[in-house]
mmCIF file of C-alpha atoms in Angstrom:
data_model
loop_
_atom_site.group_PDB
_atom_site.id
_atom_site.type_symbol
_atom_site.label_atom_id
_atom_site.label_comp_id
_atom_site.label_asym_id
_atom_site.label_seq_id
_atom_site.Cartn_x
_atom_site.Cartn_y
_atom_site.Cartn_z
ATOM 1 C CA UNK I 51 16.359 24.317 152.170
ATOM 2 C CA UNK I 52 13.996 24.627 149.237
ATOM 3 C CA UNK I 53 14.199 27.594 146.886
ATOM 4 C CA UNK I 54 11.380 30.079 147.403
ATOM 5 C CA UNK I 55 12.452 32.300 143.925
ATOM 6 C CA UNK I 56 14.318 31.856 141.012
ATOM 7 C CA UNK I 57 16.041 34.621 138.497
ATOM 8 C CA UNK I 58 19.042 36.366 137.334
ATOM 9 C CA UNK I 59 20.945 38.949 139.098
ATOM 10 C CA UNK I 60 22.058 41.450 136.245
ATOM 11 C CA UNK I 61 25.011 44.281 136.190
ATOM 12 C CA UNK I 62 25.650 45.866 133.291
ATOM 13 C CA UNK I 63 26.031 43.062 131.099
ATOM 14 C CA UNK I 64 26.596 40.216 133.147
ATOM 15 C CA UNK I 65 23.488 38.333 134.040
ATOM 16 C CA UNK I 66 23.719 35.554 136.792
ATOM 17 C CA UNK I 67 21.319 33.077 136.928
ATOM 18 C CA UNK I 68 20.042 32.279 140.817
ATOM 19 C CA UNK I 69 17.488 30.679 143.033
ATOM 20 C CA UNK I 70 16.841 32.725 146.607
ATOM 21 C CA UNK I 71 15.951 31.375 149.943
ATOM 22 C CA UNK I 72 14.870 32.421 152.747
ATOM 23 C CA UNK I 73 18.125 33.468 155.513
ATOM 24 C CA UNK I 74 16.004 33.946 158.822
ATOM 25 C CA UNK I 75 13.403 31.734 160.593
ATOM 26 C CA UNK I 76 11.317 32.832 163.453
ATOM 27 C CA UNK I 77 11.527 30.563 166.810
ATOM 28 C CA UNK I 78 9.176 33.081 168.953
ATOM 29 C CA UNK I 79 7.359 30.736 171.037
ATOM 30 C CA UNK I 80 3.623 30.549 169.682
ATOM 31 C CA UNK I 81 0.254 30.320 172.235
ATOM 32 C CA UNK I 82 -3.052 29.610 171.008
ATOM 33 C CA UNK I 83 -6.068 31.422 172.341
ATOM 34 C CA UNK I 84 -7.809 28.463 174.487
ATOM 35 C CA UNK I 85 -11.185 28.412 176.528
ATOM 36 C CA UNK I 86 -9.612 28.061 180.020
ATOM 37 C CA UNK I 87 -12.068 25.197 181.307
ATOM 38 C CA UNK I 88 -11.667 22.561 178.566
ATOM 39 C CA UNK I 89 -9.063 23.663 176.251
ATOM 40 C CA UNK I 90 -11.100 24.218 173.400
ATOM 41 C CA UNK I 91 -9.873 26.482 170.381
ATOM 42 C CA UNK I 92 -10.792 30.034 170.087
ATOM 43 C CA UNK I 93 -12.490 30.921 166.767
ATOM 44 C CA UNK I 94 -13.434 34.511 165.289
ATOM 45 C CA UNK I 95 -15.647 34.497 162.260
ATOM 46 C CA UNK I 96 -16.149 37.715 160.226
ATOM 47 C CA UNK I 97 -19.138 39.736 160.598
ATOM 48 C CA UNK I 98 -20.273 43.012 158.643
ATOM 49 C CA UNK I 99 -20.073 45.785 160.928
ATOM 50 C CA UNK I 100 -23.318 47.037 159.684
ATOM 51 C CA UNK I 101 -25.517 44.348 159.056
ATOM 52 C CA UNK I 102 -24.163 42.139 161.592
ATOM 53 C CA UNK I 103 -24.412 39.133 159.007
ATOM 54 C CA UNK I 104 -21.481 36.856 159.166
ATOM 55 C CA UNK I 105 -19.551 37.356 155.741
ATOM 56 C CA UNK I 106 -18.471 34.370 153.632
ATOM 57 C CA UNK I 107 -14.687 34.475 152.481
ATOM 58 C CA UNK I 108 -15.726 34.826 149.000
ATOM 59 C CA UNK I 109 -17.870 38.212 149.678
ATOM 60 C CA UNK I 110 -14.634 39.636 151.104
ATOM 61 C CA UNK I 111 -13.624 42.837 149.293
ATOM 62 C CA UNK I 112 -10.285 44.822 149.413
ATOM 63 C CA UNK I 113 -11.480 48.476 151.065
ATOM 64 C CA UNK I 114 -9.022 51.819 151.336
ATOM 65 C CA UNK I 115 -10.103 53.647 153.845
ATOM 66 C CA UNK I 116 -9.458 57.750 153.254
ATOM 67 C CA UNK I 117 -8.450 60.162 155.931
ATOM 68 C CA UNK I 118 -11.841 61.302 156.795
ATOM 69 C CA UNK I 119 -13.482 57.517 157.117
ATOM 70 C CA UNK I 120 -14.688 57.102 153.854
ATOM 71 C CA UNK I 121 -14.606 53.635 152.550
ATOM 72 C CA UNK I 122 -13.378 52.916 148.887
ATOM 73 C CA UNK I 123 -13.867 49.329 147.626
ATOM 74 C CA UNK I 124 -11.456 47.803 145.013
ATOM 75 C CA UNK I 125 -12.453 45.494 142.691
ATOM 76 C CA UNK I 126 -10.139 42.430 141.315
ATOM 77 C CA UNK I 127 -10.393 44.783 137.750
ATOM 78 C CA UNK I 128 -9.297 47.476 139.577
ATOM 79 C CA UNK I 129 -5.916 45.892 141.201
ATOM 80 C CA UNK I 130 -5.172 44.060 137.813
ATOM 81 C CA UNK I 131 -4.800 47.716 136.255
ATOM 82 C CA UNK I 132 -1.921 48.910 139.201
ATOM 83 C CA UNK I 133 1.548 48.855 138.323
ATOM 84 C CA UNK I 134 3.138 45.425 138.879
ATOM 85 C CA UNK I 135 6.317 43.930 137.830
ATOM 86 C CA UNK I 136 6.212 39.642 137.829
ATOM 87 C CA UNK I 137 10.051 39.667 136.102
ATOM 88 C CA UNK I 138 12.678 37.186 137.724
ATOM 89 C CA UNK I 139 15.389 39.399 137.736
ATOM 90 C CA UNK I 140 17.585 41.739 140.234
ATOM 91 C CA UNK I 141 18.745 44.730 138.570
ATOM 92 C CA UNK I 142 21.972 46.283 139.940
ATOM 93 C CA UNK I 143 21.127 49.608 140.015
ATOM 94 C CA UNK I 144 23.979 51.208 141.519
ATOM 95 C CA UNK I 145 27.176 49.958 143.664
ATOM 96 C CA UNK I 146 27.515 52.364 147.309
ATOM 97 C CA UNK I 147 29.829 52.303 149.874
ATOM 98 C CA UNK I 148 28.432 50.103 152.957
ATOM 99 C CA UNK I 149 28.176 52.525 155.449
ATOM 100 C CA UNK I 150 25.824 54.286 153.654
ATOM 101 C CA UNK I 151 23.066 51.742 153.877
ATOM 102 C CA UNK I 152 21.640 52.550 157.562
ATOM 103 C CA UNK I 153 20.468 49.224 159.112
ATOM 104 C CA UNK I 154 17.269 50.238 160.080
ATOM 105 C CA UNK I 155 15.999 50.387 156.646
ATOM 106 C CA UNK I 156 17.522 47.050 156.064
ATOM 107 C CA UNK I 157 14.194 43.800 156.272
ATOM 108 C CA UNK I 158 14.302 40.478 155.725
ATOM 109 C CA UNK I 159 17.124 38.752 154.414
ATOM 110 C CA UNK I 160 17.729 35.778 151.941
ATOM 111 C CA UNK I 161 20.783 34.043 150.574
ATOM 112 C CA UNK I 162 21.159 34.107 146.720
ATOM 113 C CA UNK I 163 23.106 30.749 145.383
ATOM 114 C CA UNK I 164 24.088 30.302 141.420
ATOM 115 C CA UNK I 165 22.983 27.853 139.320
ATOM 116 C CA UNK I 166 25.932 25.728 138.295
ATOM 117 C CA UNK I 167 26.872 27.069 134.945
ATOM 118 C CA UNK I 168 26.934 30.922 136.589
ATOM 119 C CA UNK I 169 29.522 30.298 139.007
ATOM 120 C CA UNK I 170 31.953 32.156 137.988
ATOM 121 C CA UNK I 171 30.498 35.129 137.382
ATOM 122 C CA UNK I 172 28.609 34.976 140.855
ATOM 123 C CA UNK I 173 32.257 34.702 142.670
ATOM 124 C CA UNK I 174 33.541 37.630 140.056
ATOM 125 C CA UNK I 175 30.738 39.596 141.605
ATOM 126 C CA UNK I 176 31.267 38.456 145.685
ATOM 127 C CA UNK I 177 34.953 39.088 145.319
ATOM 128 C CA UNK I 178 34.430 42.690 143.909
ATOM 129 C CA UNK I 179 32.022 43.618 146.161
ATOM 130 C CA UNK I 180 34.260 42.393 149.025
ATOM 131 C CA UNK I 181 37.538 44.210 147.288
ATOM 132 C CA UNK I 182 35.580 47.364 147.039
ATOM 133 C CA UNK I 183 33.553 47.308 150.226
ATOM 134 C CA UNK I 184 30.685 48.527 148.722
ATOM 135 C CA UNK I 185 26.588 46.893 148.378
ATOM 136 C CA UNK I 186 24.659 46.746 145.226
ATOM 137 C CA UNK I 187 21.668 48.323 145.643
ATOM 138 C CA UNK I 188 19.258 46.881 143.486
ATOM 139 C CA UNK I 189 15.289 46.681 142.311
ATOM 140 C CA UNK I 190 13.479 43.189 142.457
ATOM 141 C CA UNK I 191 9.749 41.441 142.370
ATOM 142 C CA UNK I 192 8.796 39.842 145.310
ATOM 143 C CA UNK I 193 5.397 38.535 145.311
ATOM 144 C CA UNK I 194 4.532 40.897 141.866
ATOM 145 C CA UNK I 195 5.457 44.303 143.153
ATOM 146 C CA UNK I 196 8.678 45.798 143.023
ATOM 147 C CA UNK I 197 10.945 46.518 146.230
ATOM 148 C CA UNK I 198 14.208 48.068 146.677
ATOM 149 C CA UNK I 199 17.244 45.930 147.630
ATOM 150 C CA UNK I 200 20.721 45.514 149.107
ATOM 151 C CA UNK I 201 23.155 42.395 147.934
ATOM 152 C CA UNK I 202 26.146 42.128 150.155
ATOM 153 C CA UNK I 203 28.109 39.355 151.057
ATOM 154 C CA UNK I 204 28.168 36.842 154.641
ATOM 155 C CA UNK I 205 30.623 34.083 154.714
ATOM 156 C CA UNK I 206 31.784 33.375 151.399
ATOM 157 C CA UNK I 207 27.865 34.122 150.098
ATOM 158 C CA UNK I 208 25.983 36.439 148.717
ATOM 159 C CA UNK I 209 23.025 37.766 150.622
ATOM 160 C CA UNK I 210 19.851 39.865 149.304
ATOM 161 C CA UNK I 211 18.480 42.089 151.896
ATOM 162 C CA UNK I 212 15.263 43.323 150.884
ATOM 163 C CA UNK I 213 14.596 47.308 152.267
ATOM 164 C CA UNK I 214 12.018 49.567 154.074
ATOM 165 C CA UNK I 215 11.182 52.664 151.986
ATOM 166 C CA UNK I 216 12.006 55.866 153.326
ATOM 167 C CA UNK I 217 8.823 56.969 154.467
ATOM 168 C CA UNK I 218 8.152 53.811 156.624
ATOM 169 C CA UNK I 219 10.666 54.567 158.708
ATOM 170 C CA UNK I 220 9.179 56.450 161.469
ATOM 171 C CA UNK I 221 10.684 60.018 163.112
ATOM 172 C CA UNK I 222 11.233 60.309 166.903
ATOM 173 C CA UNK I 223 8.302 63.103 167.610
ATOM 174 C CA UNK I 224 8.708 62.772 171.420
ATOM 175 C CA UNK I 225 10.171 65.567 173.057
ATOM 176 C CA UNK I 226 14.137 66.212 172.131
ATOM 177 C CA UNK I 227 16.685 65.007 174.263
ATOM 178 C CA UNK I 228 18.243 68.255 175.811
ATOM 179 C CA UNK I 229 22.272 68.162 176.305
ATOM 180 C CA UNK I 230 23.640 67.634 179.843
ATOM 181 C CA UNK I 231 26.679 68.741 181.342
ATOM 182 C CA UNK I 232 28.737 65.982 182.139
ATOM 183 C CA UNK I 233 31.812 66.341 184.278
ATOM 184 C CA UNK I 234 35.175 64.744 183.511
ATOM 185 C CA UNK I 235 34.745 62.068 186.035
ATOM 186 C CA UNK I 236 31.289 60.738 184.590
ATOM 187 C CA UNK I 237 33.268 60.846 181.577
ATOM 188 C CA UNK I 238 35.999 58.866 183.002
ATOM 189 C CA UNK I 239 34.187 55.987 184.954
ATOM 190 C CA UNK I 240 31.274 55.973 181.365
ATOM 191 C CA UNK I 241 35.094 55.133 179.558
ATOM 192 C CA UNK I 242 35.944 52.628 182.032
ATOM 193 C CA UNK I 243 32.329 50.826 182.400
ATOM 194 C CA UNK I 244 32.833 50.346 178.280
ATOM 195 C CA UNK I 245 36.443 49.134 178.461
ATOM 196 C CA UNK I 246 35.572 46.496 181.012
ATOM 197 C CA UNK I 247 32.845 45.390 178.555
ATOM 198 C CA UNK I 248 34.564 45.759 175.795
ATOM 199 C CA UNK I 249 34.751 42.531 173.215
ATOM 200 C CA UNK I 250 33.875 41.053 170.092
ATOM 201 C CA UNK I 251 30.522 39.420 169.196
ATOM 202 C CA UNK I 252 30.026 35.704 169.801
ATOM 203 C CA UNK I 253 26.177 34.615 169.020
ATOM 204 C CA UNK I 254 26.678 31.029 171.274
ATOM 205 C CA UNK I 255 27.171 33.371 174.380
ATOM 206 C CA UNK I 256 23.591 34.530 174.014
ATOM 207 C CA UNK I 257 20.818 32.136 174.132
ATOM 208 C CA UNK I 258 16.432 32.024 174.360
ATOM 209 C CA UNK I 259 15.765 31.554 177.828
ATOM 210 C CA UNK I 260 12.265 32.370 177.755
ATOM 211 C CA UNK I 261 11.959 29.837 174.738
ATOM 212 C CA UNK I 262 14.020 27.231 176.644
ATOM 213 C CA UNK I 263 12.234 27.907 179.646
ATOM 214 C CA UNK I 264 8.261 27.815 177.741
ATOM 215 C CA UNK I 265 9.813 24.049 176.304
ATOM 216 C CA UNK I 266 11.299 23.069 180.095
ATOM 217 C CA UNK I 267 7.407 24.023 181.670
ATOM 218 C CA UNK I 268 5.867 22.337 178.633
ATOM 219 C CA UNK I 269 7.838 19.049 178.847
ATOM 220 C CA UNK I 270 7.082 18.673 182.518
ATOM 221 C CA UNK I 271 3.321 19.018 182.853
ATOM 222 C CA UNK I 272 3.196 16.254 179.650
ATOM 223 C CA UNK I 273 5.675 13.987 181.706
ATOM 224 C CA UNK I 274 3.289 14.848 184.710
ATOM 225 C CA UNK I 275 -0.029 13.912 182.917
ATOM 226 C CA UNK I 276 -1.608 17.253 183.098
ATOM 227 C CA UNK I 277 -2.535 17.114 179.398
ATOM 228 C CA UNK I 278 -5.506 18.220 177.945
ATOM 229 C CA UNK I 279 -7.786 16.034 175.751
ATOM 230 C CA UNK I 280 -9.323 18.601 173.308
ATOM 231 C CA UNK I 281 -12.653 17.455 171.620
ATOM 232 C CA UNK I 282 -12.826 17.591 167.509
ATOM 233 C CA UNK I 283 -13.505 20.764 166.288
ATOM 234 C CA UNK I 284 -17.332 20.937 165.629
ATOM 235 C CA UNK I 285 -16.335 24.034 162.872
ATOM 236 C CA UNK I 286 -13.818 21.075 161.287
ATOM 237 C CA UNK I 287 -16.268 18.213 161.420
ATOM 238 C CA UNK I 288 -19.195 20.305 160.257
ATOM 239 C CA UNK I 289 -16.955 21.234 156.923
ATOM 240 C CA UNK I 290 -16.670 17.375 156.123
ATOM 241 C CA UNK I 291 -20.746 16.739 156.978
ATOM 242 C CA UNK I 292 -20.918 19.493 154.508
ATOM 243 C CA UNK I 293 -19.507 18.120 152.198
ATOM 244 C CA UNK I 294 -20.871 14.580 152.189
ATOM 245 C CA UNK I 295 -24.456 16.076 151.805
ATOM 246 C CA UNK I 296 -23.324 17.848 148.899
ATOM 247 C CA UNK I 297 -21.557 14.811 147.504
ATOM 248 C CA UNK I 298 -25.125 13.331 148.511
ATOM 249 C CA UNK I 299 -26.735 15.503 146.304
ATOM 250 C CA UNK I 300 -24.307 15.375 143.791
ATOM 251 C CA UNK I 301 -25.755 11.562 143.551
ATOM 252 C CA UNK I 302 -28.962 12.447 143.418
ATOM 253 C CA UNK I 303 -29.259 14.629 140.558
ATOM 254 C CA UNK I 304 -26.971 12.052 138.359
ATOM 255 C CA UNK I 305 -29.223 9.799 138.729
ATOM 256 C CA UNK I 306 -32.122 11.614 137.901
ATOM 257 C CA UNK I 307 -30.348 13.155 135.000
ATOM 258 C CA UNK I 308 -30.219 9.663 134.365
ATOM 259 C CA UNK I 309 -34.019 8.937 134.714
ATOM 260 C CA UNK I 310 -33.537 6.618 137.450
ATOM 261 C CA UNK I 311 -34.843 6.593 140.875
ATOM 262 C CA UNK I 312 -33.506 8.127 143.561
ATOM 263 C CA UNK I 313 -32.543 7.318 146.755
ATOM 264 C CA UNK I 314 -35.803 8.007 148.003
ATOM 265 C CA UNK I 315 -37.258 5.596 146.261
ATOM 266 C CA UNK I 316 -34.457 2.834 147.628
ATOM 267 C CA UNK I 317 -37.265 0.850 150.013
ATOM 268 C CA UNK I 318 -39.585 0.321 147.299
ATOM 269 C CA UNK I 319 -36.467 -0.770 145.064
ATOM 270 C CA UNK I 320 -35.909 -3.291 148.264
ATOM 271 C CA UNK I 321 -39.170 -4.186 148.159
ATOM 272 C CA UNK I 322 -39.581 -5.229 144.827
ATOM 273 C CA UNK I 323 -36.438 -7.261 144.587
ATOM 274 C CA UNK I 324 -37.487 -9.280 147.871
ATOM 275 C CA UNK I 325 -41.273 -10.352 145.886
ATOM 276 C CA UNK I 326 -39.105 -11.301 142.982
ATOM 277 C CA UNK I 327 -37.139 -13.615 145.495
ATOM 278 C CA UNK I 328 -40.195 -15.014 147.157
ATOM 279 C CA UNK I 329 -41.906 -14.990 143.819
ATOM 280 C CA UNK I 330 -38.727 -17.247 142.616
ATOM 281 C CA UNK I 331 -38.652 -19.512 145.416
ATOM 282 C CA UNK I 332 -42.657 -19.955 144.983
ATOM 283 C CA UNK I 333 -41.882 -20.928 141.398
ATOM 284 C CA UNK I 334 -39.321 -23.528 142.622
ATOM 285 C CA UNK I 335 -41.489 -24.989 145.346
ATOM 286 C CA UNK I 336 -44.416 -25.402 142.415
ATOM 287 C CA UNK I 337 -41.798 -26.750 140.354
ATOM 288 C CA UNK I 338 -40.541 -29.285 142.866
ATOM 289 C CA UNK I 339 -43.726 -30.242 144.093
ATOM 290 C CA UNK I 340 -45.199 -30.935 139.737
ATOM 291 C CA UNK I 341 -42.116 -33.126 139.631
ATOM 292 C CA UNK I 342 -42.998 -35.260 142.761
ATOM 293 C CA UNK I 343 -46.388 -35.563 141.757
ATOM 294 C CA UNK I 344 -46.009 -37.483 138.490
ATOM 295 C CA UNK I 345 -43.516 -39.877 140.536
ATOM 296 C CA UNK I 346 -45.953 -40.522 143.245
ATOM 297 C CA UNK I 347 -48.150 -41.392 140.645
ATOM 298 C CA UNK I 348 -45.999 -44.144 138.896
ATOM 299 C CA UNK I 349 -45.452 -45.572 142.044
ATOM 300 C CA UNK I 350 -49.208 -45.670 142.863
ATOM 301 C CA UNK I 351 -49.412 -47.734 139.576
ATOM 302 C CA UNK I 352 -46.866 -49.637 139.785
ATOM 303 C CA UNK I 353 -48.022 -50.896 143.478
ATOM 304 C CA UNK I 354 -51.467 -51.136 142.050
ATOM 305 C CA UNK I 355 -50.291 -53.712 138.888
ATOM 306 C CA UNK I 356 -48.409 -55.805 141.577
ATOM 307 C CA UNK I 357 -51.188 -56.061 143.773
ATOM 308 C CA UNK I 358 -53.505 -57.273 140.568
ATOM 309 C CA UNK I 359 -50.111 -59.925 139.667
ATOM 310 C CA UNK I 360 -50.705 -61.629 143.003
ATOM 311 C CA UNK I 361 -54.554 -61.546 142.966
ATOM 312 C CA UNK I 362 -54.076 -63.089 139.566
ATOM 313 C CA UNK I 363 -51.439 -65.502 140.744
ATOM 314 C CA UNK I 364 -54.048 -66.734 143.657
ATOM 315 C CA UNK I 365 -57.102 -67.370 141.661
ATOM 316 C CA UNK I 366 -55.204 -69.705 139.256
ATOM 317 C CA UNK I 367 -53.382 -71.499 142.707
ATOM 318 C CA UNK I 368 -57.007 -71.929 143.688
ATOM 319 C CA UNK I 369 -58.188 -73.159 140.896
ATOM 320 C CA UNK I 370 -55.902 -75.863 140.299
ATOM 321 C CA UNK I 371 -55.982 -77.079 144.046
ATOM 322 C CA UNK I 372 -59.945 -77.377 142.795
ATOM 323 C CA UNK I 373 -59.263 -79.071 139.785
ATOM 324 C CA UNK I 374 -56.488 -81.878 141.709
ATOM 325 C CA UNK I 375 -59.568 -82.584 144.018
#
């Protein structure tokens, strides 16, 4: 369980430091609202009533409408000036005798546990509320604004019940129940019916059958294959496109803040580094080819001087043959 609140319970004073969570969980089995041919989502957007414009979550005011359908907008100014109390503490503001308290004023509950250097005087105030079987009714800040409150203990721990006011609970206005005349018998066998059912409360004899029921249906269409392959959400994915064009953009003006080009102006970027590439491997080939040109011609010369050695080396052969005869 992970604390939802932390404060101090205070009585007179004693002042008990504790963290609250929360005692009740809902298991009502949830639906979703689905288009019945492909199992698609059903979404409701906001629209003005009078304009018919669809109304961004930022545009959304806080209205009060009056009795005669007159429409008073609040401002955030004007709910920062109402009465609110953000204080961590539970003030004890009177012990009464438990059945006092009638449960339907009684809301949601949470269990209060002490840190561990307030022990004692949490169980000093568990056992006296026991001893005395009475509830401390107290004040507290849920969520900044003040609520009225019950603490009364549940198995060995202290439990803050948070209260309706009053006025929320409704009067029965239908038409008063009129008194009957019952005979002795109905009496009698009314008696008997409640004897035979007479016993105390077990929670485990009691269970969800509609819940385990839902789960039982559920489980066997999966296991029978007739499950439902729902499409992304185009509202979901058109968020995320959203925000890689603005992320885009983002880019953009950086880099003109920056004074360079932009991503239009990418191609011509491509461009110009492929002519420095050719323009490099140009340079290369001239390169190459000026330093096999000088070679060719030293070997040109050097063929040339051989072929004057042997021309040189025949005339005097000739010569001398002449010379002998």
């Amino acid at each position: 369980m992970r604390a939802i609140w932390k404060g101090a319970v205070s009585f007179g004073l004693v002042n008990v430091p504790v963290r609250l969570y929360s005692a009740t969980e809902n298991h009502d089995v949830q639906f979703r609202q689905v288009h019945r041919t492909d199992g698609g989502r059903i979404r409701y957007k906001r629209f003005c009533s009078i304009d018919g414009d669809e109304v961004a979550y930022d545009d959304i005011a806080k209205g009060y409408e009056t009795e005669d359908g007159q429409m008073i907008i609040l401002t955030d100014e004007d709910m920062a000036d109402l009465p609110t109390r953000s204080n961590k503490e539970i003030s004890v503001e009177k012990f009464v005798p438990e059945d006092q308290i009638d449960p339907m004023l009684l809301d949601k509950s949470y269990y209060l546990e002490p840190d561990k250097t307030a022990t004692k005087p949490y169980v000093l105030l568990r056992e006296a509320l026991e001893a005395q079987g009475r509830m401390a009714v107290v004040t507290v800040s849920i969520r900044s604004r003040m609520t009225m409150a019950v603490l009364r203990v549940r198995d060995g721990v202290i439990v803050m019940q948070t209260m309706l006011w009053p006025d929320e609970i409704r009067s029965a206005d239908f038409a008063s129940v009129e008194d009957q005349e019952l005979s002795d018998k109905e009496m009698s066998m009314a008696r008997m019916l409640i004897d035979e059912l007479a016993g105390d409360y077990d929670p485990d004899e009691f269970e969800d059958d509609y819940a385990l029921a839902v789960e039982a249906l559920v489980k066997a269409k999966v296991d029978g294959g007739e499950v439902q392959q729902v499409a992304a959400d185009e509202e979901e994915s058109g968020e995320v496109v959203d925000l890689l064009a603005a992320l885009a953009r983002s880019v953009e003006k950086a880099k003109t803040a920056r004074g360079e080009s932009s991503s239009t102006s990418a191609p011509a970027a491509t461009k110009k580094t492929t002519t420095k590439k050719t323009t490099t491997k140009k340079t290369t080939a001239k390169k190459s080819a000026a330093t096999k040109a000088p070679a060719r011609k030293a070997a040109t010369k050097k063929t040339a001087a051989k072929k004057s050695t042997a021309k040189k080396s025949a005339a005097k052969k000739t010569a001398a043959k002449k010379k002998a005869s």
